[in-house]
Coordinates of C-alpha atoms and ligand atoms in Angstrom, one line a residue:
X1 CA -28.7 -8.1 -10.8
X2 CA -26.2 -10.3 -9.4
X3 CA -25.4 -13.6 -11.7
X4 CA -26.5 -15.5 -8.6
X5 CA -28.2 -15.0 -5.2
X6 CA -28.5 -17.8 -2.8
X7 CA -31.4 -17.2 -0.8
X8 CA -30.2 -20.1 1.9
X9 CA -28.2 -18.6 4.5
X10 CA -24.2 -20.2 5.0
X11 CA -23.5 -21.8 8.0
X12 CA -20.9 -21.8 10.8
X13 CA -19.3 -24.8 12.5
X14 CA -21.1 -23.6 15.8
X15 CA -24.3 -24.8 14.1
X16 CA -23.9 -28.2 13.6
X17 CA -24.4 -31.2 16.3
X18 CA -22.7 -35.1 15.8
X19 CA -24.8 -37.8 16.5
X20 CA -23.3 -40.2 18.1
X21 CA -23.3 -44.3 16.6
X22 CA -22.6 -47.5 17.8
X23 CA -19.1 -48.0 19.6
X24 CA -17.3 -51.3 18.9
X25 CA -14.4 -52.8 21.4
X26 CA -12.3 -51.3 17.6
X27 CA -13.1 -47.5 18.5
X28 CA -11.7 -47.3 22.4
X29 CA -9.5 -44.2 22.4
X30 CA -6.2 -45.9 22.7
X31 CA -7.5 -47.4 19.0
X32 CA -8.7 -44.1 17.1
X33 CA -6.3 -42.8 14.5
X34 CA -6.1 -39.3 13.8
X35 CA -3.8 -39.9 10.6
X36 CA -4.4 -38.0 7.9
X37 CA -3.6 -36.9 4.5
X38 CA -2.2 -33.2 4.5
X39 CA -1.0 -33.3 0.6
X40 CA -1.4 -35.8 -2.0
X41 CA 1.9 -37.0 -3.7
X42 CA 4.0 -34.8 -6.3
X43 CA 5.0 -36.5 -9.3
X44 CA 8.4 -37.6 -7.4
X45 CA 7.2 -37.8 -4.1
X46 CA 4.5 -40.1 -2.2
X47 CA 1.7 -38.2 -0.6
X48 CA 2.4 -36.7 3.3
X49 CA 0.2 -37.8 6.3
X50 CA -0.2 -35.7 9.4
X51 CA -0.4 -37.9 12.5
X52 CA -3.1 -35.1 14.6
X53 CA -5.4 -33.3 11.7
X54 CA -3.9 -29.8 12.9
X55 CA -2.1 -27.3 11.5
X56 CA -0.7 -23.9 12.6
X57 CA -1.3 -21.0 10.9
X58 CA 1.9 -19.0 7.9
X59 CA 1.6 -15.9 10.7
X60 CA 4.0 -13.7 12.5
X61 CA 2.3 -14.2 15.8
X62 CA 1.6 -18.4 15.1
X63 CA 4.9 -19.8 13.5
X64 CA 8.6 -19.9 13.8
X65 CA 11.0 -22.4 14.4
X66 CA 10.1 -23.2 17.7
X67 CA 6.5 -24.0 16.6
X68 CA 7.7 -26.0 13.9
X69 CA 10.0 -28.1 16.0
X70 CA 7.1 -28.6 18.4
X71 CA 4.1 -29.1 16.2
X72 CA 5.9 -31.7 14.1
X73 CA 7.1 -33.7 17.3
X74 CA 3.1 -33.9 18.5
X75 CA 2.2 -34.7 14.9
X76 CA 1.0 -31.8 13.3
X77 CA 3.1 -29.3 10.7
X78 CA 3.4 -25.4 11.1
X79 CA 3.9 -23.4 7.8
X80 CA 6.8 -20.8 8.6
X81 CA 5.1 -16.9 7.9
X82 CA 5.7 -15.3 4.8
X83 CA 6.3 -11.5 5.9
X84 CA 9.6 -11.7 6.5
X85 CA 12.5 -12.0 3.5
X86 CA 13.6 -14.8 2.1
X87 CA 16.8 -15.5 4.0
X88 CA 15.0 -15.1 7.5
X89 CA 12.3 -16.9 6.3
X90 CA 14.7 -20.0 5.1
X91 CA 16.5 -19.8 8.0
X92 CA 13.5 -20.6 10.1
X93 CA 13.0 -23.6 8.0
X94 CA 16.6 -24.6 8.6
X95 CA 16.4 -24.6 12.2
X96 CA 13.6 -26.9 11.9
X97 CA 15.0 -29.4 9.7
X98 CA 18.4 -29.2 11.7
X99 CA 16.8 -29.8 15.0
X100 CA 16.8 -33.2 15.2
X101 CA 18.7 -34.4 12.4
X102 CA 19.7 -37.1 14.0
X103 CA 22.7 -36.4 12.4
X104 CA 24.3 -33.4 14.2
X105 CA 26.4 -31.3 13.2
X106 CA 29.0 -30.9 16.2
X107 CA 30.7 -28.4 17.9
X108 CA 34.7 -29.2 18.0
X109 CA 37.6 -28.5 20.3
X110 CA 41.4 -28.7 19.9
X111 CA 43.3 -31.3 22.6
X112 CA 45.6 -28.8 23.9
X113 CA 42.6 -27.0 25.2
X114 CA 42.3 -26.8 29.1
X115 CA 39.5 -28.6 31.5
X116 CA 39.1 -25.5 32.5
X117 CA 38.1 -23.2 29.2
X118 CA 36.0 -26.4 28.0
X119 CA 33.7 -26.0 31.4
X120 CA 33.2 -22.4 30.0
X121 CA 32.5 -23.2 26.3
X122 CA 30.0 -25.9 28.1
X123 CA 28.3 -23.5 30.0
X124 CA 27.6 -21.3 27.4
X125 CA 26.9 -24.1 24.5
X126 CA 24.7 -25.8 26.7
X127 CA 25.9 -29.7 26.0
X128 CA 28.5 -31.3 27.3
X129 CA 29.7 -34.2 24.6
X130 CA 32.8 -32.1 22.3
X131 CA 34.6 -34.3 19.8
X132 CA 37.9 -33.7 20.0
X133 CA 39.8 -32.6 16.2
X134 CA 43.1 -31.4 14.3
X135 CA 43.7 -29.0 12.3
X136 CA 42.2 -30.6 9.5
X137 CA 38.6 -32.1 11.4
X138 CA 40.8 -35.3 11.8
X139 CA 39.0 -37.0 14.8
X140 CA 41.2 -37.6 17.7
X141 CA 38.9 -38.5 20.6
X142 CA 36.0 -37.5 22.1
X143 CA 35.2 -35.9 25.9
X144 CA 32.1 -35.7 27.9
X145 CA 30.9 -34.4 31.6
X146 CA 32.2 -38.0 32.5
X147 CA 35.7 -38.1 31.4
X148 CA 36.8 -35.0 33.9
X149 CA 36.1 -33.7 37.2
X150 CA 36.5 -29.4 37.0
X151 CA 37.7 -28.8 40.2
X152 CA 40.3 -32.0 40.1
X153 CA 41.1 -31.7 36.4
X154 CA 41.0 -28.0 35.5
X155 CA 44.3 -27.6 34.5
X156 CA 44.4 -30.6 32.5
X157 CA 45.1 -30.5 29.2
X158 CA 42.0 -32.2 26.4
X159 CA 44.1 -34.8 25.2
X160 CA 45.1 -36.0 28.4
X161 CA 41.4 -36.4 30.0
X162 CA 39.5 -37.4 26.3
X163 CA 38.2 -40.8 25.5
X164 CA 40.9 -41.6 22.4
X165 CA 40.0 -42.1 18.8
X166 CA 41.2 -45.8 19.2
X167 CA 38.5 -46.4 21.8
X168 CA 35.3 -44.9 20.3
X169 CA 32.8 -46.9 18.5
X170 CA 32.6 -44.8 15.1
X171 CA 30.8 -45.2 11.7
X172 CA 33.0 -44.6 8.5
X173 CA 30.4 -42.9 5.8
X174 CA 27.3 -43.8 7.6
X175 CA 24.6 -41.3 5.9
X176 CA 21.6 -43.3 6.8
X177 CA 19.9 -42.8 10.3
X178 CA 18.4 -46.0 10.4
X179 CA 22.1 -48.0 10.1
X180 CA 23.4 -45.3 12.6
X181 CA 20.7 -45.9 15.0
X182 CA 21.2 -49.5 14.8
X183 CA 24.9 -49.8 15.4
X184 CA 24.5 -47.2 18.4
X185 CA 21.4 -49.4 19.4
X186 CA 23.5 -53.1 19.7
X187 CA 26.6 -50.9 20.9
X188 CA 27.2 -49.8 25.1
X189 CA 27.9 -46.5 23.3
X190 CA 26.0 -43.1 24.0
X191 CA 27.2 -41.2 20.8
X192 CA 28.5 -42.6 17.3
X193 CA 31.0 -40.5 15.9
X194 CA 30.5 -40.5 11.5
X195 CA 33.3 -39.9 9.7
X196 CA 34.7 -40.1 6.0
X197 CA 36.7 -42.2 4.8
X198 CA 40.2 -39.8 5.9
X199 CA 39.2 -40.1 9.4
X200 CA 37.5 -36.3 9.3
X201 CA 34.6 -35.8 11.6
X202 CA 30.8 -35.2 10.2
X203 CA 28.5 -35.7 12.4
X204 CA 27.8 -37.3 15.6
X205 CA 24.4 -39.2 16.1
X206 CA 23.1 -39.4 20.1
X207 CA 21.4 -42.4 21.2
X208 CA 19.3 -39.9 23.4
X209 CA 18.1 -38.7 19.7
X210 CA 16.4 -42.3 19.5
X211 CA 15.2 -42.5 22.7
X212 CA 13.7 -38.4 22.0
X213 CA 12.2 -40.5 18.5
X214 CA 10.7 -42.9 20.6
X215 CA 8.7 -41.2 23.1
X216 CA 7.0 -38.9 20.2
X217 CA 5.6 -41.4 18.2
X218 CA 3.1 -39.5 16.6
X219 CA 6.2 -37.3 15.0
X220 CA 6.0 -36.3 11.5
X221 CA 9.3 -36.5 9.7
X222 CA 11.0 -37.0 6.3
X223 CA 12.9 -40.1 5.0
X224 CA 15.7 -39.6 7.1
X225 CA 14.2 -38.8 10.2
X226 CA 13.8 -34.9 10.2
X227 CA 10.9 -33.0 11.4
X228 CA 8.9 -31.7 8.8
X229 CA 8.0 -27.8 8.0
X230 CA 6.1 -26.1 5.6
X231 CA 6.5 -22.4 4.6
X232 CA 4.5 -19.9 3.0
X233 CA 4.5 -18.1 -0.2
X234 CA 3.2 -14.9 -1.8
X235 CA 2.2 -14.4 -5.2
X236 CA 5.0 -11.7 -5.7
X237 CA 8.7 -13.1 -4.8
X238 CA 8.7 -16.4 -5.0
X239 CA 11.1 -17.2 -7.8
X240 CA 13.6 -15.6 -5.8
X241 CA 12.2 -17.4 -2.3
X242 CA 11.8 -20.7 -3.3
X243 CA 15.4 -21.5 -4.2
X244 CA 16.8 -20.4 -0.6
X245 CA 13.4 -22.2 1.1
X246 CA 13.8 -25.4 -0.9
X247 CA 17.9 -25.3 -0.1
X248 CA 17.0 -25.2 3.3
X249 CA 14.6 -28.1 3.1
X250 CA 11.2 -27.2 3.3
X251 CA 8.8 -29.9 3.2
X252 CA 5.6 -28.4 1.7
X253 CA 5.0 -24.8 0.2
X254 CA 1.9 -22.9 0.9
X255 CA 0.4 -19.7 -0.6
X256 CA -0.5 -17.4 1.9
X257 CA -3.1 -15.8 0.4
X258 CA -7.2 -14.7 1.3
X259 CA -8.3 -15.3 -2.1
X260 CA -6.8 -18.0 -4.2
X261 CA -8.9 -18.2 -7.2
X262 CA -7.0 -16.0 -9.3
X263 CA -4.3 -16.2 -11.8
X264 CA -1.6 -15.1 -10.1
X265 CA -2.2 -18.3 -8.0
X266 CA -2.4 -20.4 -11.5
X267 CA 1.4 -18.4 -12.6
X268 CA 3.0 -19.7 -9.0
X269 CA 1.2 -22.6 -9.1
X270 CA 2.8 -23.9 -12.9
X271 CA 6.3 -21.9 -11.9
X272 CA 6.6 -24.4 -9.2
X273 CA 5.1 -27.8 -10.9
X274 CA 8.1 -26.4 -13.9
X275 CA 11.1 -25.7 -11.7
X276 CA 10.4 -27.5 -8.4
X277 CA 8.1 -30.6 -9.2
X278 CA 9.5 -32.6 -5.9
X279 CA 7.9 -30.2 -3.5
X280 CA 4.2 -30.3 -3.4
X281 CA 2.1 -27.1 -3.0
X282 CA -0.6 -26.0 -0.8
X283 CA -3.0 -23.0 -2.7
X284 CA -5.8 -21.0 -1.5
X285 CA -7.8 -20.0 -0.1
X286 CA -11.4 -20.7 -1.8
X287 CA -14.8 -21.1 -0.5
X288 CA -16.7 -22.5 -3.5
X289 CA -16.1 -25.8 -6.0
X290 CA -14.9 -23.8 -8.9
X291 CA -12.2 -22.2 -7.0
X292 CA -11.4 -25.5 -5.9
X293 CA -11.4 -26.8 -9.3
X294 CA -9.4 -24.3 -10.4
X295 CA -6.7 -24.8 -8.3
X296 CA -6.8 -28.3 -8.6
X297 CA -6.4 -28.0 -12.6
X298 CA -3.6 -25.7 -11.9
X299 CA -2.0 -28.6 -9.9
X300 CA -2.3 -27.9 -6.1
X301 CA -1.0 -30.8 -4.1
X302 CA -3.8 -29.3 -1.3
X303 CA -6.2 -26.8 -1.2
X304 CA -7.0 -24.5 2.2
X305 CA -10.7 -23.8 2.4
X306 CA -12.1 -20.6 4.4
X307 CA -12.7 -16.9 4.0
X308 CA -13.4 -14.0 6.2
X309 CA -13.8 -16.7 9.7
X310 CA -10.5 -15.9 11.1
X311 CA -10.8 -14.2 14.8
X312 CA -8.8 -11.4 13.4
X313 CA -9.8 -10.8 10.3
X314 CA -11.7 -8.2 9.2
X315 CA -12.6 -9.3 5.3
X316 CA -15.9 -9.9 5.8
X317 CA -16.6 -6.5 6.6
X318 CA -13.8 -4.4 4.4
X319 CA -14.8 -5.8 1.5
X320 CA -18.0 -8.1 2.0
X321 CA -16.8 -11.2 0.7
X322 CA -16.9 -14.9 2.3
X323 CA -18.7 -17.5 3.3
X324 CA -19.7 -19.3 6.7
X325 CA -16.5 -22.3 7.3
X326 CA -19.3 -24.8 7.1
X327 CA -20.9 -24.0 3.9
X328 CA -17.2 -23.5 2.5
X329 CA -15.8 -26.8 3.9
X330 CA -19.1 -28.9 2.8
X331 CA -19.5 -27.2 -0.8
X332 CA -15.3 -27.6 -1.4
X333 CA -15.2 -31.6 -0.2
X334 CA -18.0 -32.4 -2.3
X335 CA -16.1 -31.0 -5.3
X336 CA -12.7 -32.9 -4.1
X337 CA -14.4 -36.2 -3.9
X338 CA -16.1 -35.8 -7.4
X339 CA -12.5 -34.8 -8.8
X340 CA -11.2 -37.8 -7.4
X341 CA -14.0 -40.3 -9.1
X342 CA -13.0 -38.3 -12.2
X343 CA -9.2 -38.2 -12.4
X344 CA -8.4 -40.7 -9.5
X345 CA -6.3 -37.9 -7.9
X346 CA -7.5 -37.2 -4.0
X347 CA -6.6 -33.6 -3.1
X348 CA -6.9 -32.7 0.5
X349 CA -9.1 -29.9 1.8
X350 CA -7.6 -28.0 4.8
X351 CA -10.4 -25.9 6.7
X352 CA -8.8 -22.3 7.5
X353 CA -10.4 -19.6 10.1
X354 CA -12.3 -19.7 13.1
X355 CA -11.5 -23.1 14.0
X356 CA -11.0 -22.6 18.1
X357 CA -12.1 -25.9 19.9
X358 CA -12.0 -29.6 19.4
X359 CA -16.0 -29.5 19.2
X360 CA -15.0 -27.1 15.9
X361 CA -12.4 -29.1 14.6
X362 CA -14.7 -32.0 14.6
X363 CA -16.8 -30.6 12.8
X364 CA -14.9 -29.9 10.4
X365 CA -13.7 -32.9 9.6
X366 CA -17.3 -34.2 9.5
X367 CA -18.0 -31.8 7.0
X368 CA -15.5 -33.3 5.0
X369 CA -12.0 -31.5 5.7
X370 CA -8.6 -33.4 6.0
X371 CA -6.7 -30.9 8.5
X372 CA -7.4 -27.4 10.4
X373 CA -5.7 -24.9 10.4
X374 CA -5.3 -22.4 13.3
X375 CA -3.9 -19.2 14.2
X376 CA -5.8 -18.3 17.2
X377 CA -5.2 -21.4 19.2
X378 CA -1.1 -21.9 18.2
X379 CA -0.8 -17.6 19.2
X380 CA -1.6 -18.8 22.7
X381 CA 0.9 -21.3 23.4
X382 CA 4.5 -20.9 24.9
X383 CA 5.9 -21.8 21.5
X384 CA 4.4 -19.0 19.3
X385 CA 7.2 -16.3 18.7
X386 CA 5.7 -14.2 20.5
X387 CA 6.8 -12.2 24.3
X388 CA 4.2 -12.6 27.2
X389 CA 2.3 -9.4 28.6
X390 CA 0.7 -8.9 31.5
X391 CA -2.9 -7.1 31.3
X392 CA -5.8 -6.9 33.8
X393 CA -3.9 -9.4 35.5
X394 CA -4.0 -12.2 33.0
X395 CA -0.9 -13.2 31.0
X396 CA -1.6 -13.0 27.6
X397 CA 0.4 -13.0 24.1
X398 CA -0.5 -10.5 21.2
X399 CA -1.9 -11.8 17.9
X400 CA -2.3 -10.1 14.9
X401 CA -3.2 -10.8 11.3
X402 CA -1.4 -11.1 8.2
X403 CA -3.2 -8.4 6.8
X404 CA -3.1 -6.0 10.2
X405 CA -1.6 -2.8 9.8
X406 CA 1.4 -4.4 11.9
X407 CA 2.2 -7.3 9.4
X408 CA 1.5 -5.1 6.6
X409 CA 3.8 -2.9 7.9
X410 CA 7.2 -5.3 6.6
X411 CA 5.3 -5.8 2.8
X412 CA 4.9 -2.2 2.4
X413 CA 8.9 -1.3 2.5
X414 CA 8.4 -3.7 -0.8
X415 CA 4.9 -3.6 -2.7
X416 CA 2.7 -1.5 -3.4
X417 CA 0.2 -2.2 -0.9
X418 CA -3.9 -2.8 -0.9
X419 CA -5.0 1.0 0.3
X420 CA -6.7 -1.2 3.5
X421 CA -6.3 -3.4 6.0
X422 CA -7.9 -6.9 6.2
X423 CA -6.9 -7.8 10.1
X424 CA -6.4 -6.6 13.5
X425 CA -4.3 -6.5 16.3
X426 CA -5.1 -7.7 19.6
X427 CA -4.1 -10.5 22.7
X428 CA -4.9 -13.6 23.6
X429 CA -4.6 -15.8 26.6
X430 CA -1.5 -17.4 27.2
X431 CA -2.1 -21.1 27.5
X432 CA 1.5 -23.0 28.2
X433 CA 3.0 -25.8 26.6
X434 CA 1.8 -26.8 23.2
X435 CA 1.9 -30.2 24.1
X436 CA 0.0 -30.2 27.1
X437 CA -2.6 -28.2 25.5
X438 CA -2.6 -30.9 22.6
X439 CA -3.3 -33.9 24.7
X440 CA -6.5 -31.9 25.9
X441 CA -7.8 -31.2 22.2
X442 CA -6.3 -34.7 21.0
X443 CA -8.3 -36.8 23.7
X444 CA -12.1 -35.0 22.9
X445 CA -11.5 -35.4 19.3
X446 CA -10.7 -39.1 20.2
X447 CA -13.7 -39.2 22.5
X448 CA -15.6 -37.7 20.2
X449 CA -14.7 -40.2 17.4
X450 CA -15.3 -43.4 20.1
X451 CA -19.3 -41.9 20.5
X452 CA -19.3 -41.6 16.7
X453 CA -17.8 -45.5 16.2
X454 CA -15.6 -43.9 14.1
X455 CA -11.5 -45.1 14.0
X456 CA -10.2 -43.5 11.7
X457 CA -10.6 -39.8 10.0
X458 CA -11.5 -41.5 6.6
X459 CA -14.6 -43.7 9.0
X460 CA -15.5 -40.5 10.1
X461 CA -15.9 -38.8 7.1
X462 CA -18.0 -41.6 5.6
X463 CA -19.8 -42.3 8.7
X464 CA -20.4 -39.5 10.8
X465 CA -23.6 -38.0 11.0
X466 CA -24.0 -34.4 11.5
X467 CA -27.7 -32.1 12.4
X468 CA -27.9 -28.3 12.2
X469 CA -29.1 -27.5 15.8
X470 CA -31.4 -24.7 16.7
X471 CA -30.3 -21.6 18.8
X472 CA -32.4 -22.5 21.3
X473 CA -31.0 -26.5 21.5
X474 CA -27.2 -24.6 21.4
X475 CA -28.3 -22.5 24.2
X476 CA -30.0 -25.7 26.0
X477 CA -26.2 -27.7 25.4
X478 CA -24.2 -24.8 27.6
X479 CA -24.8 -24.4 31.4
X480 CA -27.8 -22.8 32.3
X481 CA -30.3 -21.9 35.3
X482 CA -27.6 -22.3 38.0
X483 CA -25.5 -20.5 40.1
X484 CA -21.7 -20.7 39.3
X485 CA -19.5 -20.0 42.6
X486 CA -16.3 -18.3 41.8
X487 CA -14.5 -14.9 41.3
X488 CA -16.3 -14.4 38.7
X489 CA -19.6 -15.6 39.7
X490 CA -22.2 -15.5 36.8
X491 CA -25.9 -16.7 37.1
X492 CA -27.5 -17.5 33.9
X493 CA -30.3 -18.5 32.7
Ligands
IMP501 P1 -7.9 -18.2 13.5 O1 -7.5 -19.6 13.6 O2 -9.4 -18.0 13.6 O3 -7.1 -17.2 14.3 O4 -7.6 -17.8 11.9 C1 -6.4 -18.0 11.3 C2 -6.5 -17.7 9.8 O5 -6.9 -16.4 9.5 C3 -5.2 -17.9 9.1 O6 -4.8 -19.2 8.8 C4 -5.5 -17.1 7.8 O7 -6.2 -17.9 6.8 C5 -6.4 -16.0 8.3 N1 -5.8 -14.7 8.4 C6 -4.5 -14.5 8.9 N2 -4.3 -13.1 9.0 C7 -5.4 -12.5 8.5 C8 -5.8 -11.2 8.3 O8 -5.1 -10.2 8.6 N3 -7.0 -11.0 7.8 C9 -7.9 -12.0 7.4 N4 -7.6 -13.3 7.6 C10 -6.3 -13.6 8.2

């Protein structure tokens, strides 16, 4: 017989309904904040807040650069997939922490250069401000779209047309944003050249960066203003993955992995507190207090929560083990707050798999999670790495799991691979922007925190109050006995 059966069934998100409380003039929507731990500080480092309680999903089909750069701008972090090798992998991560450096690294010309061959480099470069250099990065000038007219000044030569050295507004050494934003902010100046102390060119900082800061407030970036990205581990490589990941400036590492409550997870988990103690480290997954114990022993700066929920995965059924999200997220929260009255140390819990709509992700939270994670719903937007198709007429993008044949395909030209697969292969709808799609999802969560008179995430987890609901009652909160007009006309009832 089994050491333990539990006779009481686990439970999904879909089962549970908020009650709503009193709402004060402090829980209008333009009050709620959705900040919220996503790991707790290393021994170096304070702890990292996410500004929306989402994150997307360490998958080929989920997130790349481009996700990165766009998650982190609306507030959330994307953890850069795994099944790739290290050097594509880091250069992923670079591209995110490059993207708005604030300091950019420019693209030079030489002054004896024509109008003419600058309006093709422009064409092709796509921006138009070129600081001019010697041989030896020496600033000279600089030269935008204003400075020449192309079919007036074509044959002109750079130096005759640029806006001179001894004319620019430039900052000698500056490595700090905030300084750089500051003189560029009292200055008439568009663009602050930085230079070292021989005059050589750096960087070049764009006022249009601070504006860009200030119209995504919710951002989530480092100390000097870059956009932060996460990127996953296996249990296998990583002493030759870290090194290039961490060169290239990841933010947070996270092991990509179904079931974390194993050693191999303990190994990575003390090779990185040993060799990398400034970075802090997301492990998991687990569905049950001792494997959050575990890892939290083992020194997890986070721990993902969820087995077998995923819409592609197929674990349940291969090899019969997991756990209903609910259940998992409830059993797991209760064991991180009783770790923190013990040792003082709070370790997030981030719910993994299944999560799909703001109802869901609500829940979640109320169950106790920090963050949600989420393949499905990233895979659908225009920023998933992905290539639209068209089928049945719908646009859709594919989406595939980590453990499909198709992901596994790119591990198995280097381990020895599990004789089976844990995921599947398959479309979803294509949904457009992320960030449109985010204001949607952001504003019910908010709404739904305003009914619970709940302002903050840490409110809602003390305060929210949560019933399991019936089939019938889920079947009597949908639309039912009417007639829906449409294409697709359905009666139900
Ligand atoms: P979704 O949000 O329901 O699409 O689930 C995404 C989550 O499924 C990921 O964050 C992983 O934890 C998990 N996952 C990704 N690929 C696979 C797989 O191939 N099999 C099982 N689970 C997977």
């Amino acid at each position: 017989m089994a050491k333990r059966i539990i006779l009481e069934p686990s439970r999904t998100l879909a089962e549970f309904r908020l009650l709503p409380g009193y709402t004060s003039d402090d829980c209008s929507v333009e009050k709620i904040s959705l900040t919220t731990p996503l790991v707790c500080g290393t021994d170096k480092n304070a702890p990292l807040n996410l500004n929306i309680p989402l994150v997307a999903a360490a998958m080929q089909s989920v997130s790349g650069s481009d996700m990165g750069i766009a998650l982190a701008k609306n507030g959330g972090v994307a953890f850069i997939y795994v099944s790739q090798t290290p050097e594509s992998q880091a250069a992923m991560v670079r591209k995110v922490k490059q993207h708005k450096a604030g300091f950019v690294r420019p693209c030079t010309i030489r002054p004896d250069m024509t109008v003419q061959d600058l309006q093709k480099l422009r064409e092709t470069a796509g921006f138009s401000t070129f600081p001019v250099v010697d041989d030896n990065n020496v600033l000279l000038g600089i030269i935008t779209k204003n400075d020449y007219e192309p079919s007036i000044h074509a044959s002109a030569k750079i130096h005759e047309r640029m806006i001179p050295r001894s004319k620019l507004l430039v900052g000698v050494e500056i490595s700090n944003l905030k300084k750089a934003n500051e003189i560029l902010t009292e200055s008439h100046h568009g663009v602050l050249p930085i230079v070292d102390r021989e005059d050589k060119l750096l960087y070049l900082v764009f006022r249009k960066d601070i504006h860009n800061h200030l119209n995504n407030p919710l951002e989530v970036v480092d100390s000097e203003k870059r956009l932060v990205v996460g990127a996953a581990l296996n249990t296998r490589d990583y002493e030759q993955r870290i090194p290039l990941l961490a060169e290239a400036g990841v933010d947070i590492l996270l092991v990509d992995s179904s079931d974390g409550h194993t050693v191999y997870q303990a190994r990575l988990l003390n090779w990185v507190r040993k060799n990398y103690p400034k970075i802090p480290i997301i492990a998991g997954n687990i569905i049950t207090a001792d494997g959050f114990r575990f890892l939290a022993d083992n020194g997890a700066h986070a721990i993902k929560v969820g087995m077998g929920g995923g819409s592609i995965c197929i674990t349940q059924e291969q090899k019969g083990t997991g756990r209903g999200l609910a259940t998992a997220i409830l059993e797991t929260a209760q064991a991180r707050d009783e770790y923190f009255e013990k040792t003082g140390k709070y370790i997030p819990v981030i719910a993994d798999g299944g999560v799909v709509h703001a109802k869901d992700i609500c829940m979640a939270l109320a169950l106790g999670a920090d963050s949600v994670m989420m393949g499905r719903y990233f895979a659908r937007m225009e920023e998933s790495p992905t290539e639209k198709v068209v089928i049945n007429n719908r646009v859709m993008k594919p989406y595939w799991g980590e453990g499909s044949p198709r992901a596994r395909e790119w591990r198995s030209q280097r381990y020895q691979q599990d004789k089976f697969a844990e995921g599947v292969e398959g479309y979803v709808e294509y949904a457009g922007k992320l960030s449109d799609n985010l204001s949607e999802t952001i504003a019910k969560i908010k709404s739904t925190f305003c009914s619970c008179g709940t302002p903050t995430v840490a409110d809602f987890h003390k305060n929210a109050v949560l019933e399991l609901v019936s089939a019938l009652s889920i079947r009597e909160g949908q639309v039912h006995d009417i007639y829906l007009p449409g294409p697709e006309s359905v009666i139900t009832n």
